[in-house]
Short mmCIF file of C-alpha atoms and ligand atoms in Angstrom, two decimals:
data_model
loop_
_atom_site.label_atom_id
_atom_site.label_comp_id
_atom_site.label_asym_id
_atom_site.label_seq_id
_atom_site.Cartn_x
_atom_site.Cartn_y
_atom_site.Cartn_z
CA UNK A 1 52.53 -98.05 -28.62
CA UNK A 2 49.41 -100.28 -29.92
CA UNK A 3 50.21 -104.15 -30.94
CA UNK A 4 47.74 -106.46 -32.14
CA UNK A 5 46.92 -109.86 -30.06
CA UNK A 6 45.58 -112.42 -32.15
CA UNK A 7 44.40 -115.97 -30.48
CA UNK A 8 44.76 -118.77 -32.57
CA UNK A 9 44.22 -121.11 -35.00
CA UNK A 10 41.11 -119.90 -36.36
CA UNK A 11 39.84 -120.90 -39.81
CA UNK A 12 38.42 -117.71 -41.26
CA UNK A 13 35.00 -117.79 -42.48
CA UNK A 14 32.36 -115.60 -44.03
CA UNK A 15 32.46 -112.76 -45.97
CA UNK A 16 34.60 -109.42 -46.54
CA UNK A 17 33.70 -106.13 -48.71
CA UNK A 18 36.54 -105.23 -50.44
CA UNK A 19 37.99 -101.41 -50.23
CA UNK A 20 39.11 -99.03 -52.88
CA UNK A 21 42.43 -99.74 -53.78
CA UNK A 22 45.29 -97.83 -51.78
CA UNK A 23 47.70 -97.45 -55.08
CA UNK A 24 45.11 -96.42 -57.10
CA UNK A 25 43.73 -93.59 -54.61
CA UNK A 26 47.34 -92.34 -54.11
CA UNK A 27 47.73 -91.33 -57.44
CA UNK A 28 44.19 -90.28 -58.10
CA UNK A 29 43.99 -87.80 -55.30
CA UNK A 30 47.45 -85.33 -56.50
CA UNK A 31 46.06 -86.47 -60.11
CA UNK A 32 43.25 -83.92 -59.23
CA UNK A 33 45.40 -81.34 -59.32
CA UNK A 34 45.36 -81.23 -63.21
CA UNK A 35 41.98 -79.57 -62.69
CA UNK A 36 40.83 -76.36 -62.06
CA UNK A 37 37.66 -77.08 -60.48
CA UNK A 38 35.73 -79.80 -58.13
CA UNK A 39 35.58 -83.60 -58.53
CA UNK A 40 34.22 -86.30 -56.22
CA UNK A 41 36.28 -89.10 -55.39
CA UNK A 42 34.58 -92.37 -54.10
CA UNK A 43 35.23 -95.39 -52.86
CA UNK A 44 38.76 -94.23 -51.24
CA UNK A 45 40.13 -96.77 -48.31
CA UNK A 46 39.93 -95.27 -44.93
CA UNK A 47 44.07 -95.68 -44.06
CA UNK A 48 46.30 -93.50 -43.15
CA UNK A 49 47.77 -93.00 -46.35
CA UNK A 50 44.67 -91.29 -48.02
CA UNK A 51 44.83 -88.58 -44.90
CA UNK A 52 48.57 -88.15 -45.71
CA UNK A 53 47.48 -87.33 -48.96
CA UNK A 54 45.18 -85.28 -48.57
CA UNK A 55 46.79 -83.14 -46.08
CA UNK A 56 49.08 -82.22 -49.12
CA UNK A 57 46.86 -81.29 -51.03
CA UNK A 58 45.31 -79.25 -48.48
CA UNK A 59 48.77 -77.52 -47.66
CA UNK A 60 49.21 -76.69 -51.67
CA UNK A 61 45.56 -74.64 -51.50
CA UNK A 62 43.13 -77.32 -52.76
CA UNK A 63 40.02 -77.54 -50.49
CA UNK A 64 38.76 -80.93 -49.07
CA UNK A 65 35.49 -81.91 -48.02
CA UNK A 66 34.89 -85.27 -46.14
CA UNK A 67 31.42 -86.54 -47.36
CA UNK A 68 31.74 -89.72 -45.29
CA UNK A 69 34.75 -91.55 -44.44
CA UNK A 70 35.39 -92.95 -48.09
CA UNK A 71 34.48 -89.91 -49.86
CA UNK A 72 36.17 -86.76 -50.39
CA UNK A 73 34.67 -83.79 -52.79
CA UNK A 74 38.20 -81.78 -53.51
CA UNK A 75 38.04 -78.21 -55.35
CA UNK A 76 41.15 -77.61 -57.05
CA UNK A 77 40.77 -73.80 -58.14
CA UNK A 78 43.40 -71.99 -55.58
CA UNK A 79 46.73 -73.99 -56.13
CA UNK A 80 48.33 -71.38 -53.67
CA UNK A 81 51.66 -72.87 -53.98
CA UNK A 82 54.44 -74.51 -55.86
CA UNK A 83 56.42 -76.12 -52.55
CA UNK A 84 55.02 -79.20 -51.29
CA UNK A 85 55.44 -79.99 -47.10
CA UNK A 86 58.63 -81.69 -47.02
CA UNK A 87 57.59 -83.42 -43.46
CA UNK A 88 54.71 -85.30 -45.13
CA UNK A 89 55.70 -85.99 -48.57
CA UNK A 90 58.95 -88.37 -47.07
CA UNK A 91 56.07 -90.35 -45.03
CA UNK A 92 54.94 -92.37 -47.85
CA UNK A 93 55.91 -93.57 -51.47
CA UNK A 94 52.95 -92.11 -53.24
CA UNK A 95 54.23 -88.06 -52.28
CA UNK A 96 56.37 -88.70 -55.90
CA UNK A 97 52.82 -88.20 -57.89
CA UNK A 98 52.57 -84.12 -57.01
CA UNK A 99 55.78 -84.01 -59.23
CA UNK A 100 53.81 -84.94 -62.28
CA UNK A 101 50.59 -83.21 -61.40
CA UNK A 102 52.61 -80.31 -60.24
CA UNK A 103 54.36 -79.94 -63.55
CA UNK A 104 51.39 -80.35 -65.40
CA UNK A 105 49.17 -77.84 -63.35
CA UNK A 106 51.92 -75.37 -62.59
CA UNK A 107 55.36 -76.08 -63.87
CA UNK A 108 56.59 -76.53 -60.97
CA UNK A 109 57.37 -78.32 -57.78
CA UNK A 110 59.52 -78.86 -54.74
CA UNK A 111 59.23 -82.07 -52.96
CA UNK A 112 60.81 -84.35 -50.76
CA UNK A 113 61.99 -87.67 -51.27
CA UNK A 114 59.48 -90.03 -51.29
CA UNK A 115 59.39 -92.64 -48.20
CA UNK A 116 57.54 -95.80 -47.99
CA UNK A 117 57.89 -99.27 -47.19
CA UNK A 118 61.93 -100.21 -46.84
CA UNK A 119 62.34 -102.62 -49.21
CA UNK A 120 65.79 -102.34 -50.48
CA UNK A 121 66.99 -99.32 -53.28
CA UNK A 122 63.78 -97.79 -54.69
CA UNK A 123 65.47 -95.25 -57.27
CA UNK A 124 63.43 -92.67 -59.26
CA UNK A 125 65.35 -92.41 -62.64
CA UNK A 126 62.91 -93.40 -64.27
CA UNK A 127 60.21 -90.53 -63.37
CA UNK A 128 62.74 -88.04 -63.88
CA UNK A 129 63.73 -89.54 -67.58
CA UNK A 130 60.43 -88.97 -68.52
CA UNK A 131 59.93 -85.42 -66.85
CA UNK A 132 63.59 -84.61 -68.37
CA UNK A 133 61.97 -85.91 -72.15
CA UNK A 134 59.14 -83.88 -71.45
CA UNK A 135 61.52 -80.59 -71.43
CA UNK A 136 61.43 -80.74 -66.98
CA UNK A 137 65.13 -79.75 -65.78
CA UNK A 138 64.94 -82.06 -62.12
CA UNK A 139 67.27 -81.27 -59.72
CA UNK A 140 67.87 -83.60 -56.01
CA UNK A 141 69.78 -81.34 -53.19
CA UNK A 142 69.97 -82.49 -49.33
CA UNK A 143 66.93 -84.63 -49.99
CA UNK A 144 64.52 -82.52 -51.78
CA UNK A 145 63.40 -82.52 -55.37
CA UNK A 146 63.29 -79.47 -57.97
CA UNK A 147 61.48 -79.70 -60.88
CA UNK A 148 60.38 -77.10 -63.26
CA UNK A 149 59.23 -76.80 -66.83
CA UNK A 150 58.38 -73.70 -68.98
CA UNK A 151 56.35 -75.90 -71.29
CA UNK A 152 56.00 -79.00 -71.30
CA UNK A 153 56.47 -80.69 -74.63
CA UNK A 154 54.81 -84.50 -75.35
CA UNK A 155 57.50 -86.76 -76.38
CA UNK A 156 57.99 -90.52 -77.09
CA UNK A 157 59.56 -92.63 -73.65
CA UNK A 158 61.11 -95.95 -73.19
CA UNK A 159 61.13 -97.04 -69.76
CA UNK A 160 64.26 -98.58 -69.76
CA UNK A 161 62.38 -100.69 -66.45
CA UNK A 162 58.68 -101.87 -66.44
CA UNK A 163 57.58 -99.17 -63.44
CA UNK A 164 54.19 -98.70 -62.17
CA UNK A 165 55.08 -94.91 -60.25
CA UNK A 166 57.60 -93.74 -63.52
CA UNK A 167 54.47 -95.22 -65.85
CA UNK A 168 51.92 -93.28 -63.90
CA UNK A 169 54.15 -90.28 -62.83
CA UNK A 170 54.41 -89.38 -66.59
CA UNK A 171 51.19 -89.81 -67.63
CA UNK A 172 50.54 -87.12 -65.15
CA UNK A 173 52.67 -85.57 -66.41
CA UNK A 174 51.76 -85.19 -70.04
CA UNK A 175 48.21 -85.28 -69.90
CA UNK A 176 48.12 -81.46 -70.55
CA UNK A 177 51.54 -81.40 -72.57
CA UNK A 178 51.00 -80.33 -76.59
CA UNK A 179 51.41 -83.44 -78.46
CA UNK A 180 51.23 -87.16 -78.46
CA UNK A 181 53.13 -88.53 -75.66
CA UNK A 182 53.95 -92.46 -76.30
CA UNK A 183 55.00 -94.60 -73.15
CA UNK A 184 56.62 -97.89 -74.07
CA UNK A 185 57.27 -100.55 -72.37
CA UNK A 186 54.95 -99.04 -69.41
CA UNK A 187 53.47 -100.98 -66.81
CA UNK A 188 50.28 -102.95 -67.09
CA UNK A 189 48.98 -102.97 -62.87
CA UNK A 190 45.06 -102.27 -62.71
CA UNK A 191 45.83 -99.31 -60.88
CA UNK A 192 47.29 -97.75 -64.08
CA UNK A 193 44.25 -98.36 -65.64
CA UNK A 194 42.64 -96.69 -63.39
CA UNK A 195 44.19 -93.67 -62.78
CA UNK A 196 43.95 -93.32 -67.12
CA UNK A 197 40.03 -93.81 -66.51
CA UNK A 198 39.70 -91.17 -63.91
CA UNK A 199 41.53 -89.10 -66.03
CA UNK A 200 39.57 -89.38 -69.34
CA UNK A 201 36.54 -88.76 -67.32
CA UNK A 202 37.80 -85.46 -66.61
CA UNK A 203 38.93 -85.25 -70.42
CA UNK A 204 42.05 -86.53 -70.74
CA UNK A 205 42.63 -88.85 -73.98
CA UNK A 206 45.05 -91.68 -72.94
CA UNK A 207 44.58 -94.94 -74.99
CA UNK A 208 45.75 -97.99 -73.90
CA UNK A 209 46.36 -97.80 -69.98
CA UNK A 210 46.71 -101.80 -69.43
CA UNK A 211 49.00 -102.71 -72.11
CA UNK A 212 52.72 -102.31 -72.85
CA UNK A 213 52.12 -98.93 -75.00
CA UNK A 214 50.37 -95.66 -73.57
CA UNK A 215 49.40 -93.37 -76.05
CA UNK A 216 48.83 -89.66 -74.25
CA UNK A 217 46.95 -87.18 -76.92
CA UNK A 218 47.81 -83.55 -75.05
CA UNK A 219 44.50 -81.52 -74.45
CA UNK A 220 44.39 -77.69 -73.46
CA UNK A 221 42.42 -78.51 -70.29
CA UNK A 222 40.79 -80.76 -67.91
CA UNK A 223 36.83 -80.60 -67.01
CA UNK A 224 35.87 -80.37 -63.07
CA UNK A 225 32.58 -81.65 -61.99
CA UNK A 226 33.24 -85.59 -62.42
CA UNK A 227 32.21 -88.17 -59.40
CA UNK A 228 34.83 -91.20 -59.77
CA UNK A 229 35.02 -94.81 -57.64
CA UNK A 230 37.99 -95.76 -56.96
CA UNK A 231 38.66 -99.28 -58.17
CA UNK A 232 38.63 -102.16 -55.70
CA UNK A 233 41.99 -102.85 -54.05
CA UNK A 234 43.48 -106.41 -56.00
CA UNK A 235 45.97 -106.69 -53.22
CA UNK A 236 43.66 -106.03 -49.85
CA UNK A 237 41.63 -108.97 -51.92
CA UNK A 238 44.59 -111.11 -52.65
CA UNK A 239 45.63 -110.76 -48.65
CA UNK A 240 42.01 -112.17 -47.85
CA UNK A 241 42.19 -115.22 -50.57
CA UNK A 242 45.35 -116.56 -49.18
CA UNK A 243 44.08 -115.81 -45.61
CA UNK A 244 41.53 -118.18 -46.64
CA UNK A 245 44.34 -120.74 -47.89
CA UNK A 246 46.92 -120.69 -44.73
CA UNK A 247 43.65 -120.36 -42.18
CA UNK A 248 41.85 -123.58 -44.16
CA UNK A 249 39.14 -121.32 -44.30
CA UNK A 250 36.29 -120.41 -46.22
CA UNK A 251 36.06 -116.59 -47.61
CA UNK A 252 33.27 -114.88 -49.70
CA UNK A 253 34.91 -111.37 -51.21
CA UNK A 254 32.58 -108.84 -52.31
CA UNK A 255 33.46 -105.47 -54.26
CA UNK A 256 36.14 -107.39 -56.35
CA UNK A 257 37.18 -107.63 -59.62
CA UNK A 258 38.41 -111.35 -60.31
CA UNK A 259 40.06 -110.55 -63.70
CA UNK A 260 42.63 -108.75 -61.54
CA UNK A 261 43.38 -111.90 -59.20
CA UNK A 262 43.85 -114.31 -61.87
CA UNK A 263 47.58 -115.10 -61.19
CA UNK A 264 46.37 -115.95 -57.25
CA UNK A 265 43.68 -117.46 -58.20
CA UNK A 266 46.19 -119.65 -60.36
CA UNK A 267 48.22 -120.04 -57.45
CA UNK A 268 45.60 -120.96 -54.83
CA UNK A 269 44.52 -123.75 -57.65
CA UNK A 270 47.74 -125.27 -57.53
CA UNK A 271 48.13 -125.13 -53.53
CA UNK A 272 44.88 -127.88 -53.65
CA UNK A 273 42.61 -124.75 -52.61
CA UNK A 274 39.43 -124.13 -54.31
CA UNK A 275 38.00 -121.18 -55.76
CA UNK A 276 34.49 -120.19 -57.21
CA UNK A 277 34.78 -116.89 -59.52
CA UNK A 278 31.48 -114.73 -59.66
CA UNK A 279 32.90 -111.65 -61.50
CA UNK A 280 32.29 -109.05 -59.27
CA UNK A 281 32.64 -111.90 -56.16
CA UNK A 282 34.88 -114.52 -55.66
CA UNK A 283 34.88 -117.65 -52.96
CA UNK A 284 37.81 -119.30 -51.77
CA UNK A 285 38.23 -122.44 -49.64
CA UNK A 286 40.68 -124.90 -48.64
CA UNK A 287 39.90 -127.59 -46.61
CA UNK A 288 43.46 -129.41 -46.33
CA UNK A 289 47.09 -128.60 -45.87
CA UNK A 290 48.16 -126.76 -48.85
CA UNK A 291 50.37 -128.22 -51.39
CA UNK A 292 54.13 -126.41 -52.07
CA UNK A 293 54.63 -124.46 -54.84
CA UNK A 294 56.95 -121.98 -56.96
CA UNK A 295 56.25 -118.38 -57.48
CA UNK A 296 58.06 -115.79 -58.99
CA UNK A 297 56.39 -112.46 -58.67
CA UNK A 298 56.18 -109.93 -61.81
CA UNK A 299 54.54 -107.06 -63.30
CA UNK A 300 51.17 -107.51 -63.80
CA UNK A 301 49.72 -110.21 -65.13
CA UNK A 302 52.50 -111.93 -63.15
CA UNK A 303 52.46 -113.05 -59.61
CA UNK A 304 52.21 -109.33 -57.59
CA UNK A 305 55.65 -108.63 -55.32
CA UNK A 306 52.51 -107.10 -52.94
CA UNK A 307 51.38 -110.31 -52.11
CA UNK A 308 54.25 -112.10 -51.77
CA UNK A 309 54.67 -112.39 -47.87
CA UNK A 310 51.35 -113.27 -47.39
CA UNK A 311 51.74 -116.21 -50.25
CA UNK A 312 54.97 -117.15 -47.97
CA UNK A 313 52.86 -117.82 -44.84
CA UNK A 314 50.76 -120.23 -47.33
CA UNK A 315 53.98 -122.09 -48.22
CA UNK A 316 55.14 -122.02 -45.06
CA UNK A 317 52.86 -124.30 -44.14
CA UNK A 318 52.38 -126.56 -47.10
CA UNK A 319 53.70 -130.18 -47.58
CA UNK A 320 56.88 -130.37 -48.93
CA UNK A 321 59.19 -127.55 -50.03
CA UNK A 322 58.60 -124.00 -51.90
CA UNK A 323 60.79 -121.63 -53.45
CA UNK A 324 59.65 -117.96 -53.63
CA UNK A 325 61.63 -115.57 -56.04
CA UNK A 326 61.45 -111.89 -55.50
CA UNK A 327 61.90 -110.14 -58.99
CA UNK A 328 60.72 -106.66 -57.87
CA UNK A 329 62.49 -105.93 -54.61
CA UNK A 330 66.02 -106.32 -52.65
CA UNK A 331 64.70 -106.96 -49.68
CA UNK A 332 61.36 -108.46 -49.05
CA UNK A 333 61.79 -111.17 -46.75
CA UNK A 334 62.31 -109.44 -43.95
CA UNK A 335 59.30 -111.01 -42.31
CA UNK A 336 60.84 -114.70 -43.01
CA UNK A 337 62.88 -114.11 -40.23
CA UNK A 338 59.44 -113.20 -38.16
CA UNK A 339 57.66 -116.48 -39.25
CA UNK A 340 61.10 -118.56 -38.23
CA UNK A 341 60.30 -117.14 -34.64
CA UNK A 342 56.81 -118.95 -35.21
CA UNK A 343 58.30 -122.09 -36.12
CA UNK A 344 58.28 -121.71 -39.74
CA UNK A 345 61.65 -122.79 -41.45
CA UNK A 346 62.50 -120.71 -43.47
CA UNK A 347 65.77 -119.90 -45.43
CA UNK A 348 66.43 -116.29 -47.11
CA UNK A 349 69.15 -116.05 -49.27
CA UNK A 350 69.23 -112.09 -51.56
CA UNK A 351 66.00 -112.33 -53.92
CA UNK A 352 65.53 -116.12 -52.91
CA UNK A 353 63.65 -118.04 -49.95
CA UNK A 354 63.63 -121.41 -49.63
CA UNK A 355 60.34 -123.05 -47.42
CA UNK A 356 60.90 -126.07 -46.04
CA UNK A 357 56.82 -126.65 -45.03
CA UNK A 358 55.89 -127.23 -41.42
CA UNK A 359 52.71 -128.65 -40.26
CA UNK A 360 51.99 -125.65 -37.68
CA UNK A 361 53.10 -122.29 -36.89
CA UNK A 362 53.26 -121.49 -32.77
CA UNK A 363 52.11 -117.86 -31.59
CA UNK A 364 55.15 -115.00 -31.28
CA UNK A 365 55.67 -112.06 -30.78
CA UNK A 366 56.55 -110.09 -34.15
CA UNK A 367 57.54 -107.05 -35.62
CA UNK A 368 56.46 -106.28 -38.96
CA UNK A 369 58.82 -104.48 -41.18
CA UNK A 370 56.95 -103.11 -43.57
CA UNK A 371 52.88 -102.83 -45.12
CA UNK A 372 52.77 -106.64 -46.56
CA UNK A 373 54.57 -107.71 -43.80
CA UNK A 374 52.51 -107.04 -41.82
CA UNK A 375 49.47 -108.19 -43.39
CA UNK A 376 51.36 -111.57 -43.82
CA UNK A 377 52.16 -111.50 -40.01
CA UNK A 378 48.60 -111.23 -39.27
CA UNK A 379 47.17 -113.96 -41.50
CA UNK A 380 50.65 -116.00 -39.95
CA UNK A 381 48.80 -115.45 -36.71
CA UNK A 382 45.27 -116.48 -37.71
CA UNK A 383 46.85 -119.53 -38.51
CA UNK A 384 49.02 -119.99 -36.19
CA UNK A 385 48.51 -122.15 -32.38
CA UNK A 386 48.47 -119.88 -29.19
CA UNK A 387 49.02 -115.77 -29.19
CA UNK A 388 50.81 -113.72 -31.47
CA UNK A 389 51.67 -110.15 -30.70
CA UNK A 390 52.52 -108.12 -33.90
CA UNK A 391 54.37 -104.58 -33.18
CA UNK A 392 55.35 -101.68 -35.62
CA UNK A 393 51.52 -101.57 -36.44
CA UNK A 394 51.86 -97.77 -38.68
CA UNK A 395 53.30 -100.25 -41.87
CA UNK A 396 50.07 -102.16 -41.58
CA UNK A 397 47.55 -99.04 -41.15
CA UNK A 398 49.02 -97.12 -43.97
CA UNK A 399 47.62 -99.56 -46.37
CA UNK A 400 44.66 -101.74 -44.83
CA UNK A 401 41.85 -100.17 -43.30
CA UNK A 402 40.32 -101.40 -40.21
CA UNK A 403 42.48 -104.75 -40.38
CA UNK A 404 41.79 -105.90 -37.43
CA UNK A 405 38.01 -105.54 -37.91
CA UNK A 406 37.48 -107.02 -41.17
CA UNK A 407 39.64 -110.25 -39.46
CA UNK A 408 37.22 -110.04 -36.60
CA UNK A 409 34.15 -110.33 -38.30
CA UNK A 410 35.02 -113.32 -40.45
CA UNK A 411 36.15 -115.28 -36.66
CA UNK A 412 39.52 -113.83 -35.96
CA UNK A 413 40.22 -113.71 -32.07
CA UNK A 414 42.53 -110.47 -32.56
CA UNK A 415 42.43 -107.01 -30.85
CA UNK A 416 44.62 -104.02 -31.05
CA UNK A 417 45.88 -103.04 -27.16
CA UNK A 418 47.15 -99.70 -26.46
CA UNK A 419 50.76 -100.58 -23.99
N1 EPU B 501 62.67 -98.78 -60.35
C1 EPU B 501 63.85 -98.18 -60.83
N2 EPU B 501 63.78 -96.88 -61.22
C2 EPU B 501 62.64 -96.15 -61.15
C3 EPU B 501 61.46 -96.74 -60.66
C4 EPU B 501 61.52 -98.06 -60.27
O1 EPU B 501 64.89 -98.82 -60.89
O2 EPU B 501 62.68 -94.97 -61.53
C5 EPU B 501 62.70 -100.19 -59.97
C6 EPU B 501 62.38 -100.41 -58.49
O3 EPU B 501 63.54 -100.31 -57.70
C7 EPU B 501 61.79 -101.81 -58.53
C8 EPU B 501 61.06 -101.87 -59.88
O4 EPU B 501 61.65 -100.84 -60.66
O5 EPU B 501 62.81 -102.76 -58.53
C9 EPU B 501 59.57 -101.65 -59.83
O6 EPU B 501 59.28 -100.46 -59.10
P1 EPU B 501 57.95 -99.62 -59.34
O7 EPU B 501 58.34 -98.27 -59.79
O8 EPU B 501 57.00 -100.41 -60.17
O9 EPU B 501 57.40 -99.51 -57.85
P2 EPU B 501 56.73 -98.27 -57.15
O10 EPU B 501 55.95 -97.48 -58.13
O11 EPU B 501 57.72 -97.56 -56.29
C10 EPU B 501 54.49 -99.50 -56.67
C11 EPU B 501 53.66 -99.79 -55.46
C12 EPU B 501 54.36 -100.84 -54.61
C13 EPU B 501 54.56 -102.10 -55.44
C14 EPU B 501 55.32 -101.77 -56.73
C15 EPU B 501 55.45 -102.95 -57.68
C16 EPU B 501 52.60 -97.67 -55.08
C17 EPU B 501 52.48 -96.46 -54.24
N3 EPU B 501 53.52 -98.57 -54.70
O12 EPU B 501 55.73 -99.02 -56.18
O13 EPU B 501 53.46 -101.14 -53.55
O14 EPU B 501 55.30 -103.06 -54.71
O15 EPU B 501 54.64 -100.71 -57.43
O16 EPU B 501 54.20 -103.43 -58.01
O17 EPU B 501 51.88 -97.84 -56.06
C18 EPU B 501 52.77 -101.78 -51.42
O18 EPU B 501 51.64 -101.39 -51.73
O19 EPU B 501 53.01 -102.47 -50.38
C19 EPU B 501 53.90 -101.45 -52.30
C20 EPU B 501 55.17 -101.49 -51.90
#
């Protein structure tokens, strides 16, 4: 079992590169599977989600070749088979993606249910509304997913909730469907946008990824031969802004795109921290205990669930009291009850956490109960007086890659130890 020991307080200075982001790549990489052919995929985060991911792929005939560790060239000709590994599509969230390439490319797929971070009920009714308007029949027995379609036919969908997987899941889904496929009320995240991108570069037409309409003109066939970048990762740069914040740091971010981290940017503003936006760079630095605040995460533009936790170490230690409400998820302060065992205080009621601000957090050990958990738990630690040992370290390393070395080089005292 590996933990990571992290010495603290250290205010965290310098500057991070940002890496492609995670929920982007996940749908990009079984979105490749609408091809017949090769494309180059760049910019991919080295974390152990990507190598779930492509495993799949591999296992369903495509052929992968590494050109350095955040590059992959993938050749898409031999789709050998319709049945995806059951073991390593319930590993991670993302696995529900070959359902809509799979349809497209072959009309057909068997999956598993999807797996991923435990954060309360994460039904799929939505996906299969769309598949089922698309003319799929989608069957669930003993924990696997049938889906199959003799043609599929575009059709107009309401999501009936604003989801980013059900928003992406049927664009895959209808890129090569005849007709106009319209997706209303679909969801706005920059990772929709940029799995629409990579797909018009391989000659899709889908108009207006990033607003509350998708429009998805059916063509007969995709092109191969396309190099794409992977957009930087909003979230991996949000953890690093409000590291900044809770650390009293001062962070330079490269490889960003600040348009995307407006609403934390917002946020950091109103905490007394201070940021300098350079478009494709941004600095933040706080030099004081940070002020409390209100946040309410939301779709995109809103506040992002994703970075909730880590705002919560923030407002754990900001003067006066702070009321976080979760919107997207049942249950996503799980870590509260981590930081309480660092001396935060803390009180969790359903979607609602009350933070009564204290004026230092005390090293623990933790366990961290799922991806932005543990991110939070880490940045807690940074912050935090004395040594913090954080457990249950696969949530962290399916989403951030080399955490503990990107904290190290911007003055973390933290190692990962093998017990
Ligand atoms: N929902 C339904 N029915 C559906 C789909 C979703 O009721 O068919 C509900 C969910 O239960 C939730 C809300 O709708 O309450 C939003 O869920 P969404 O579908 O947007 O979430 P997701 O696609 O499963 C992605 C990210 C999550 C991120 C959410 C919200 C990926 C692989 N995962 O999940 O990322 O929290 O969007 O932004 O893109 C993470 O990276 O740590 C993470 C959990």
């Amino acid at each position: 079992m590996e933990k990571l020991v992290i010495k603290g307080p250290t205010p965290l200075k310098g500057e991070v590169t940002i890496s492609g982001a995670k929920n982007a790549a996940v749908a990009i990489l079984p979105a490749t599977l609408l091809i017949d052919g090769v494309c180059t995929i760049e910019n991919l985060p080295n974390i152990s989600d990507i190598k779930i991911s492509c495993e799949i792929l591999e296992q369903l005939g495509a052929k992968i070749t590494w050109n350095n560790e955040h590059s992959i060239t993938i050749d898409t000709t031999n789709i050998t088979t319709t049945k995806a590994p059951l073991d390593l599509t319930s590993k991670f969230r993302a696995s529900y993606y070959i359902i809509g390439a799979m349809l497209g490319r072959k009309g057909e797929i068997e999956v598993g249910m999807p797996g991923g971070c435990k954060l309360g009920a994460r039904p799929i009714d939505q996906h299969i509304k769309g598949f089922e308007m698309l003319g799929a029949t989608v069957n669930l027995e003993k924990g696997t997913i049938y889906a199959k379609a003799k043609k599929l036919k575009a059709a107009p969908i309401y999501m009936d909730i604003v989801s980013v997987g059900a928003t992406i899941n049927v664009m895959l889904a209808s890129v090569l469907a005849k007709g106009t496929t319209t997706i209303d009320n679909a969801a706005k995240e920059p990772h929709i946008v940029d799995v629409a991108n990579f797909l018009n570069t391989m000659g899709a037409d889908i108009r207006g990824a990033g607003t509350d309409v998708i429009k998805i003109n059916g063509v007969e066939k995709l092109n191969g031969g396309c190099t794409y970048s992977v957009v930087p990762d909003q979230i991996e740069a949000g953890t690093f802004m409000l590291a900044a914040v809770a650390t009293r740091g001062d962070l330079t971010l490269k490889n960003c795109i600040t348009k995307h981290l407006e609403s934390i940017t917002a946020k950091i503003v109103e905490v007394g921290g201070n940021v300098e936006d350079n478009g494709d760079s941004i600095r933040i630095w706080c030099n004081k205990r940070p002020n409390n605040a209100n946040i309410k995460t939301l779709p995109y533009p809103g506040f992002p669930t994703d970075l909730q936790p880590q705002m919560g170490v923030v407002l754990a230690l900001a003067n006066g009291t702070s009321v976080i409400n979760e919107s997207i998820w049942e249950s996503r302060f799980q870590y509260t009850e981590e930081l309480n065992k660092m001396g935060a205080k803390i009180t969790a009621q359903g979607k609602t956490a009350f933070f009564e601000g204290v004026k230092k957090l005390y090293g623990a050990p933790v366990y961290s109960s799922d991806l932005r958990a543990g991110a939070a738990l880490v940045i807690a630690g940074t912050a935090a007086e004395g040594e913090t040992e954080i457990y249950n370290l696969e949530h962290i390393d399916r989403g951030y890659e080399n955490i503990e070395e990107k904290f190290r080089k911007i003055g973390a005292k933290i190692e990962r130890v093998k017990e």
